[in-house]
mmCIF file of C-alpha atoms in Angstrom:
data_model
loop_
_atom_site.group_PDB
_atom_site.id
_atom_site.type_symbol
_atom_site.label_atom_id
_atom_site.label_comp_id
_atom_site.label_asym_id
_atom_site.label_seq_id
_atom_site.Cartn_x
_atom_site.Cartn_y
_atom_site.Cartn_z
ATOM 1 C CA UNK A 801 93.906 98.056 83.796
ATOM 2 C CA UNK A 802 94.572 95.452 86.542
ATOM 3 C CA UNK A 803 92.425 97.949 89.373
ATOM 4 C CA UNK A 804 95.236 100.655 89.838
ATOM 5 C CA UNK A 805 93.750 104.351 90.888
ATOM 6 C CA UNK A 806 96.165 106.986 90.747
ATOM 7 C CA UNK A 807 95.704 110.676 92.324
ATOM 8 C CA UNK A 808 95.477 113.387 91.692
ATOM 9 C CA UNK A 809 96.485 113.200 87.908
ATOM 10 C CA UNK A 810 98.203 116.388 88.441
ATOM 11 C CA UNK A 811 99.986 117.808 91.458
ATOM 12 C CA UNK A 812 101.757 121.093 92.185
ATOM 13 C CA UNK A 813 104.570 121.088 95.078
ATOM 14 C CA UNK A 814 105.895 124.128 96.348
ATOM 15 C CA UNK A 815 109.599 124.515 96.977
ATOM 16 C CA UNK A 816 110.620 122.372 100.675
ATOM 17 C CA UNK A 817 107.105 121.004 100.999
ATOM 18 C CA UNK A 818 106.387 116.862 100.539
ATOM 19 C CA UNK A 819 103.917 115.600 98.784
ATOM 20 C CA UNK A 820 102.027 112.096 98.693
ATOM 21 C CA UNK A 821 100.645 110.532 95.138
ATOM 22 C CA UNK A 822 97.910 107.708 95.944
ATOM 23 C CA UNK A 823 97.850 104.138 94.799
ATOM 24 C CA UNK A 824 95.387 102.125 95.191
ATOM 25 C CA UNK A 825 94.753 98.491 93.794
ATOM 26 C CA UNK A 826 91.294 96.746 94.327
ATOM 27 C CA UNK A 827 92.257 93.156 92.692
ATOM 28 C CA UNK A 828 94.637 91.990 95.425
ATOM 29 C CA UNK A 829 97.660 91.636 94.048
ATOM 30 C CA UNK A 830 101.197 90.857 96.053
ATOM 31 C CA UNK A 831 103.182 93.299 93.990
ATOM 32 C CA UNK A 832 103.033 97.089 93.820
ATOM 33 C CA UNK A 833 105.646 99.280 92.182
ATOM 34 C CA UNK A 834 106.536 102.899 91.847
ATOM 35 C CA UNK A 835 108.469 104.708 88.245
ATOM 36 C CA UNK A 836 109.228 107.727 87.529
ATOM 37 C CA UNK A 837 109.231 108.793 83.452
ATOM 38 C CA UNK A 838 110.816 112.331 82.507
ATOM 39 C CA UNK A 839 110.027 113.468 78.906
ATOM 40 C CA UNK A 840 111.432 111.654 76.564
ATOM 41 C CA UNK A 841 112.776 108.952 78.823
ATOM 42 C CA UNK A 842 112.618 105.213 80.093
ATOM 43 C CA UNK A 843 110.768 104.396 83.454
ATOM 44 C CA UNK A 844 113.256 104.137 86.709
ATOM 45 C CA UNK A 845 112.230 102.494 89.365
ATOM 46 C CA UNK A 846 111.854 104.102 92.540
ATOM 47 C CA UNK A 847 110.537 101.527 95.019
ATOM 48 C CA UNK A 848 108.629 98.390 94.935
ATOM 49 C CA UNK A 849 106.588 96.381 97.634
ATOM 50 C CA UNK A 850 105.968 92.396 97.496
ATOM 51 C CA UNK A 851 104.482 92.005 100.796
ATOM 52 C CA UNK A 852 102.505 94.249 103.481
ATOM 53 C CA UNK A 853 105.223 96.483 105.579
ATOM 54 C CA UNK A 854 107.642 95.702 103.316
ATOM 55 C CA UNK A 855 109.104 97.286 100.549
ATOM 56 C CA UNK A 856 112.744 97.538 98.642
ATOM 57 C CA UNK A 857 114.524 100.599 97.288
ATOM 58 C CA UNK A 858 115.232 100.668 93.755
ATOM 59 C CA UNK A 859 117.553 102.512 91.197
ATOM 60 C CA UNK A 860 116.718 106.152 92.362
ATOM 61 C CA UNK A 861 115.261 105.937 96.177
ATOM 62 C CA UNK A 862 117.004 108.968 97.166
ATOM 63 C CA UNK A 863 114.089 111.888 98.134
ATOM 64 C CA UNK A 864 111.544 109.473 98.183
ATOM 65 C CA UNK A 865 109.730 107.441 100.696
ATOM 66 C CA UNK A 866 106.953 104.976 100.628
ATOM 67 C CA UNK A 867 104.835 102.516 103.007
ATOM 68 C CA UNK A 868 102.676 99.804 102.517
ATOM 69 C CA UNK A 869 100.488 99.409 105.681
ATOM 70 C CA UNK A 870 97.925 97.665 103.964
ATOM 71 C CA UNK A 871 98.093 95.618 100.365
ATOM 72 C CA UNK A 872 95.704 97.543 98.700
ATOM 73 C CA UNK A 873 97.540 100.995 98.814
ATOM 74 C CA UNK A 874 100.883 101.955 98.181
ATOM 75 C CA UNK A 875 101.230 105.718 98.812
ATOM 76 C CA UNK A 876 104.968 107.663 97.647
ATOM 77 C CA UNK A 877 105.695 111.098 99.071
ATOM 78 C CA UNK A 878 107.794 113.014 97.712
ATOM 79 C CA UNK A 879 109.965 115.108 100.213
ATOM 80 C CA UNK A 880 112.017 118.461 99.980
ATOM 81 C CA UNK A 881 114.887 116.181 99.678
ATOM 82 C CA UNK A 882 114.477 115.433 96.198
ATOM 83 C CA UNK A 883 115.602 118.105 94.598
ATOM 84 C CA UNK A 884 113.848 117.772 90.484
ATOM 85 C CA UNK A 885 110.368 116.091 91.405
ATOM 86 C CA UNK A 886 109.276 116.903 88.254
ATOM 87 C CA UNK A 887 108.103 114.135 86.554
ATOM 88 C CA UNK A 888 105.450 111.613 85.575
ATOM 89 C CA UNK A 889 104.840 108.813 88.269
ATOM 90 C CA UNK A 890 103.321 105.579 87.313
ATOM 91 C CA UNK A 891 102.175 102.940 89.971
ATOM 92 C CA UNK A 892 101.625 99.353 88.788
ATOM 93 C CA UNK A 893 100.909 95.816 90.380
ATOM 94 C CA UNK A 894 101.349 92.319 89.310
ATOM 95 C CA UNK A 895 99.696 89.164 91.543
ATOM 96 C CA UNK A 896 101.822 86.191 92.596
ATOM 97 C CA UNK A 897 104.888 85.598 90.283
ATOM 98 C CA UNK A 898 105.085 82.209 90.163
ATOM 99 C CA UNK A 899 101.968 81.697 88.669
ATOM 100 C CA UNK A 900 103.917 82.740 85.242
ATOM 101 C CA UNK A 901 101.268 83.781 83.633
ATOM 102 C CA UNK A 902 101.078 87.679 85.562
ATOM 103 C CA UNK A 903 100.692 90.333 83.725
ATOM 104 C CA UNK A 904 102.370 93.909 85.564
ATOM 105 C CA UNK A 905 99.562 96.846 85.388
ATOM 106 C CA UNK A 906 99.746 100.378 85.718
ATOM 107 C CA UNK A 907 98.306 103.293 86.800
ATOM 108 C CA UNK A 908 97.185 105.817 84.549
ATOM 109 C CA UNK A 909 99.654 108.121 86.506
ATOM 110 C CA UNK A 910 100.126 111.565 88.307
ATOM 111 C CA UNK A 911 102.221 114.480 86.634
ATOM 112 C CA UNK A 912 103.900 116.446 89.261
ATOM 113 C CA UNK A 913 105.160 119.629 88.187
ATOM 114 C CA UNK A 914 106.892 122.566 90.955
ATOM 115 C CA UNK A 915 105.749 125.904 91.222
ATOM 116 C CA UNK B 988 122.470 93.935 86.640
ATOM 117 C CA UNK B 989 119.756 93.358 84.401
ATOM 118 C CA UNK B 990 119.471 95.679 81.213
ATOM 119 C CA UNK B 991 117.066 96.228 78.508
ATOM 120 C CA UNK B 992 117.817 97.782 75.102
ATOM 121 C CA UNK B 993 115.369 98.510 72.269
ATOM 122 C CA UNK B 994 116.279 98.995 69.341
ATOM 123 C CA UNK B 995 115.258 101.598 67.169
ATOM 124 C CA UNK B 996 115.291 104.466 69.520
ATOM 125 C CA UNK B 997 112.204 105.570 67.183
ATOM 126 C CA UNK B 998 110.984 104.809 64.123
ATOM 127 C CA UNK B 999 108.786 106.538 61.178
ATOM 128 C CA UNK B 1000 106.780 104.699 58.375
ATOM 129 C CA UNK B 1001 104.442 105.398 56.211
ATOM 130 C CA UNK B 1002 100.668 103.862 56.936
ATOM 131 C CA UNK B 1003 100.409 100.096 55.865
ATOM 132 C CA UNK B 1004 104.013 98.787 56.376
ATOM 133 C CA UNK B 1005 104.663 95.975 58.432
ATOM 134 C CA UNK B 1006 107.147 96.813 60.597
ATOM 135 C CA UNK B 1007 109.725 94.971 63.432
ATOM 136 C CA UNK B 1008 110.662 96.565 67.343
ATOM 137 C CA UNK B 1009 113.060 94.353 68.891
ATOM 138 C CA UNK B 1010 114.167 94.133 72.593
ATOM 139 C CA UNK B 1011 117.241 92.091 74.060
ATOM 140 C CA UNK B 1012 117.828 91.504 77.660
ATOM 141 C CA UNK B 1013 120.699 90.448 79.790
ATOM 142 C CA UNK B 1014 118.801 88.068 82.675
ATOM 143 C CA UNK B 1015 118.795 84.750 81.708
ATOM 144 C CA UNK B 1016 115.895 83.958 84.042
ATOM 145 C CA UNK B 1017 112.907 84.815 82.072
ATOM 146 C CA UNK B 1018 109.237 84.327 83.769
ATOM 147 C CA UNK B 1019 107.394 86.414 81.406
ATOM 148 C CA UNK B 1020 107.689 88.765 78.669
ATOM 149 C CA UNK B 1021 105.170 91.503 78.489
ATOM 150 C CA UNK B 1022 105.447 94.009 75.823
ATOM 151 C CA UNK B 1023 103.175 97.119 76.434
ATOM 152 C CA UNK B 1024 102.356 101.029 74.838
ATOM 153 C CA UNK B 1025 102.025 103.667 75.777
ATOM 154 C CA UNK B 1026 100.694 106.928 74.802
ATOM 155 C CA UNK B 1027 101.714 110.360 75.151
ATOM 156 C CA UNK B 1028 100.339 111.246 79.061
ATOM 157 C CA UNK B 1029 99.258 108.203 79.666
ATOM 158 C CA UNK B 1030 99.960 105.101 81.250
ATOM 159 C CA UNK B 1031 101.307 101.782 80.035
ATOM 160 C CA UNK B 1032 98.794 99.229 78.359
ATOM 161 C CA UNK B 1033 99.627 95.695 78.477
ATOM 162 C CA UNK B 1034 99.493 94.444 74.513
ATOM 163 C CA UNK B 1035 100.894 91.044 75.112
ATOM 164 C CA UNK B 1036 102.449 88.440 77.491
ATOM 165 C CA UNK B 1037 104.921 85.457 76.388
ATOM 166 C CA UNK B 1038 105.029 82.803 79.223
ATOM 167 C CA UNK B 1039 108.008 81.282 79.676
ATOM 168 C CA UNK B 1040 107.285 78.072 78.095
ATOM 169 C CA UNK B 1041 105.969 80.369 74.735
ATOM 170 C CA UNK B 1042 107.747 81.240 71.688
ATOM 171 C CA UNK B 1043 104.978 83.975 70.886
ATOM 172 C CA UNK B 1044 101.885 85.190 71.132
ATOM 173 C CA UNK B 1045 99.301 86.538 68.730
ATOM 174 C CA UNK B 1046 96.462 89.298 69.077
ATOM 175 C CA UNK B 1047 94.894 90.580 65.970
ATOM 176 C CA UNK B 1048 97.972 92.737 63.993
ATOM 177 C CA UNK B 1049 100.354 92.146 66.288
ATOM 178 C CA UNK B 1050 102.507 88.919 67.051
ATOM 179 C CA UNK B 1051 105.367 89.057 69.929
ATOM 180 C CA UNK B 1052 107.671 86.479 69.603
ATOM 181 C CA UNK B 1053 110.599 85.129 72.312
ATOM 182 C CA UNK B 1054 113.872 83.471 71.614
ATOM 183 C CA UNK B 1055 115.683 83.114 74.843
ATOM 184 C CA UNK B 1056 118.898 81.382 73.736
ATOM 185 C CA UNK B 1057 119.349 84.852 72.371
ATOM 186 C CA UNK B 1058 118.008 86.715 75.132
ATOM 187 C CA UNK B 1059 115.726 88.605 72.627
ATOM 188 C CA UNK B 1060 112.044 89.385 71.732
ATOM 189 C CA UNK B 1061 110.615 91.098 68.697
ATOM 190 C CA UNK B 1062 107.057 92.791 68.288
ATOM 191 C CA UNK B 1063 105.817 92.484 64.712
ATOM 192 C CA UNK B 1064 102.839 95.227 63.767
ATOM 193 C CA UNK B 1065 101.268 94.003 60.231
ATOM 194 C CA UNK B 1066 99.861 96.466 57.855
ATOM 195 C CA UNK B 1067 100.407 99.662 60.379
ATOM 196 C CA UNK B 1068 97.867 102.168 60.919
ATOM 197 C CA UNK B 1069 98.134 106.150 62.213
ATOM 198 C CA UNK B 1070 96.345 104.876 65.439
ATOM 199 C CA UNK B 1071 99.766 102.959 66.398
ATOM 200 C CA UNK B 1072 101.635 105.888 66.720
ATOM 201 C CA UNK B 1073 102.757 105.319 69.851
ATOM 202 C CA UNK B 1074 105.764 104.406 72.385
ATOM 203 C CA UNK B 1075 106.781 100.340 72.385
ATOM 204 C CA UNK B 1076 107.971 99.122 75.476
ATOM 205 C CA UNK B 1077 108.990 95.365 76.580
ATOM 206 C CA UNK B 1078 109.750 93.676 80.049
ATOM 207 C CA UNK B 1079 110.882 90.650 80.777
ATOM 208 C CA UNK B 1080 109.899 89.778 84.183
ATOM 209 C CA UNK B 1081 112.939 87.742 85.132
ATOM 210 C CA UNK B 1082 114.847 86.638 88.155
ATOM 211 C CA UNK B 1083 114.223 89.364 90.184
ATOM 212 C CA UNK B 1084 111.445 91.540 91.389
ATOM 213 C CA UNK B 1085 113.349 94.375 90.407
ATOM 214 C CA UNK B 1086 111.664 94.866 87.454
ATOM 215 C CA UNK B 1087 113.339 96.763 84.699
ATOM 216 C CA UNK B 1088 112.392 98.523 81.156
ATOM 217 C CA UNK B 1089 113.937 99.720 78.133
ATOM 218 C CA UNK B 1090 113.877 102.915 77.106
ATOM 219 C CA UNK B 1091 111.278 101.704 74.580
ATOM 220 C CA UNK B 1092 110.788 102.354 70.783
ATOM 221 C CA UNK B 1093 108.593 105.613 69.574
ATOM 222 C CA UNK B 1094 106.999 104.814 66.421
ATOM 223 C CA UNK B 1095 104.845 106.801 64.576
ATOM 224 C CA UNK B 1096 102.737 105.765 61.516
ATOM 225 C CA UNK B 1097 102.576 108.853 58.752
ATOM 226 C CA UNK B 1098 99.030 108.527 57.139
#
């Protein structure tokens, strides 16, 4: 499962309050991504990381932030901005690209839901 | 912009057929192609990876294959069982680090 902890596995946010899902990776690996899945639907990608303190916004950034102070943990919070969190959130990882043989692994993911 | 279509949306099929899942993609740059599943709740497992330099890959009933004149891949499941019931999702880890599914392909096997 290429070392990816997600928590919790479920997480309530109240209405204006932020909320952080945890990622952690134990195998070292460059790469760290965050989806989001809604029922029914493809993954969209939120935000990925390929280095420490750095990190690119993908297709649907907006109410969302992330950090990645050290490689093994890739955190996303959720703030009041974004106004439908509910959803499933996957984290994954891959190692160095260019090795070509890299397999991307995920989380076994958190399901936020709003009270 | 890269895109990823699967086609069929979903699929139904009675326990024992072999079946097809294809997936075409518009980067020409292709590193890898992973095809995974994934389970209702759950996260993605990896079933198989296609290097570059591959035309397929093999493991037990299932056999990937890559064809990237065409810009397509295909997952062939032999003799399906209830047990792959399941959604069918492929990547193709191309030129960017943007990385990018399909909407994937929900089969389920009728025992």
């Amino acid at each position: 499962d290429g070392g990816i902890t997600q928590s919790p596995k479920y997480l309530f946010r109240k209405e204006g309050q932020n909320v952080t899902l945890s990622c952690e990776q134990n195998l070292n690996h460059d790469a760290m991504y965050w989806y989001r899945q809604d029922p029914g639907q493809g993954l969209r990608l939120i935000y990925y990381s390929q280095i420490v303190n750095d990190f690119q916004k993908g297709d649907i950034a907006e109410g969302y932030s992330v950090s990645r102070e050290k490689k093994e943990s890739f955190p996303l919070t959720v703030t009041s901005a974004q106004k439908n969190p509910t959803a499933f959130y996957l984290c994954a990882n891959r190692g160095y690209r260019q090795a070509n043989n890299e397999k991307l692994f995920f989380g076994s993911g958190t399901q936020l839901s709003v009270l | 912009k890269q895109e990823v279509t699967q086609i069929p949306a979903a699929l139904s099929v009675p326990e024992g057929e072999n079946l097809v899942l294809n997936c075409s993609f518009t980067d020409s740059a292709i590193y890898n192609l992973q095809w995974f599943r994934q389970d209702p709740g759950k996260g993605l497992t990896s079933l198989l990876l296609i290097q570059s330099s591959q035309r397929e890959q093999t493991s037990g009933r299932l056999n990937a294959s890559l064809d990237k004149s065409s810009g397509r891949s295909t997952l062939y499941i032999a003799a399906s069982q209830p047990g792959d019931s399941a959604t069918y999702l492929c990547l193709n880890q191309g030129g960017s680090e943007k990385l990018v599914f399909g909407k994937g392909t929900k089969l389920t096997v009728n025992p």
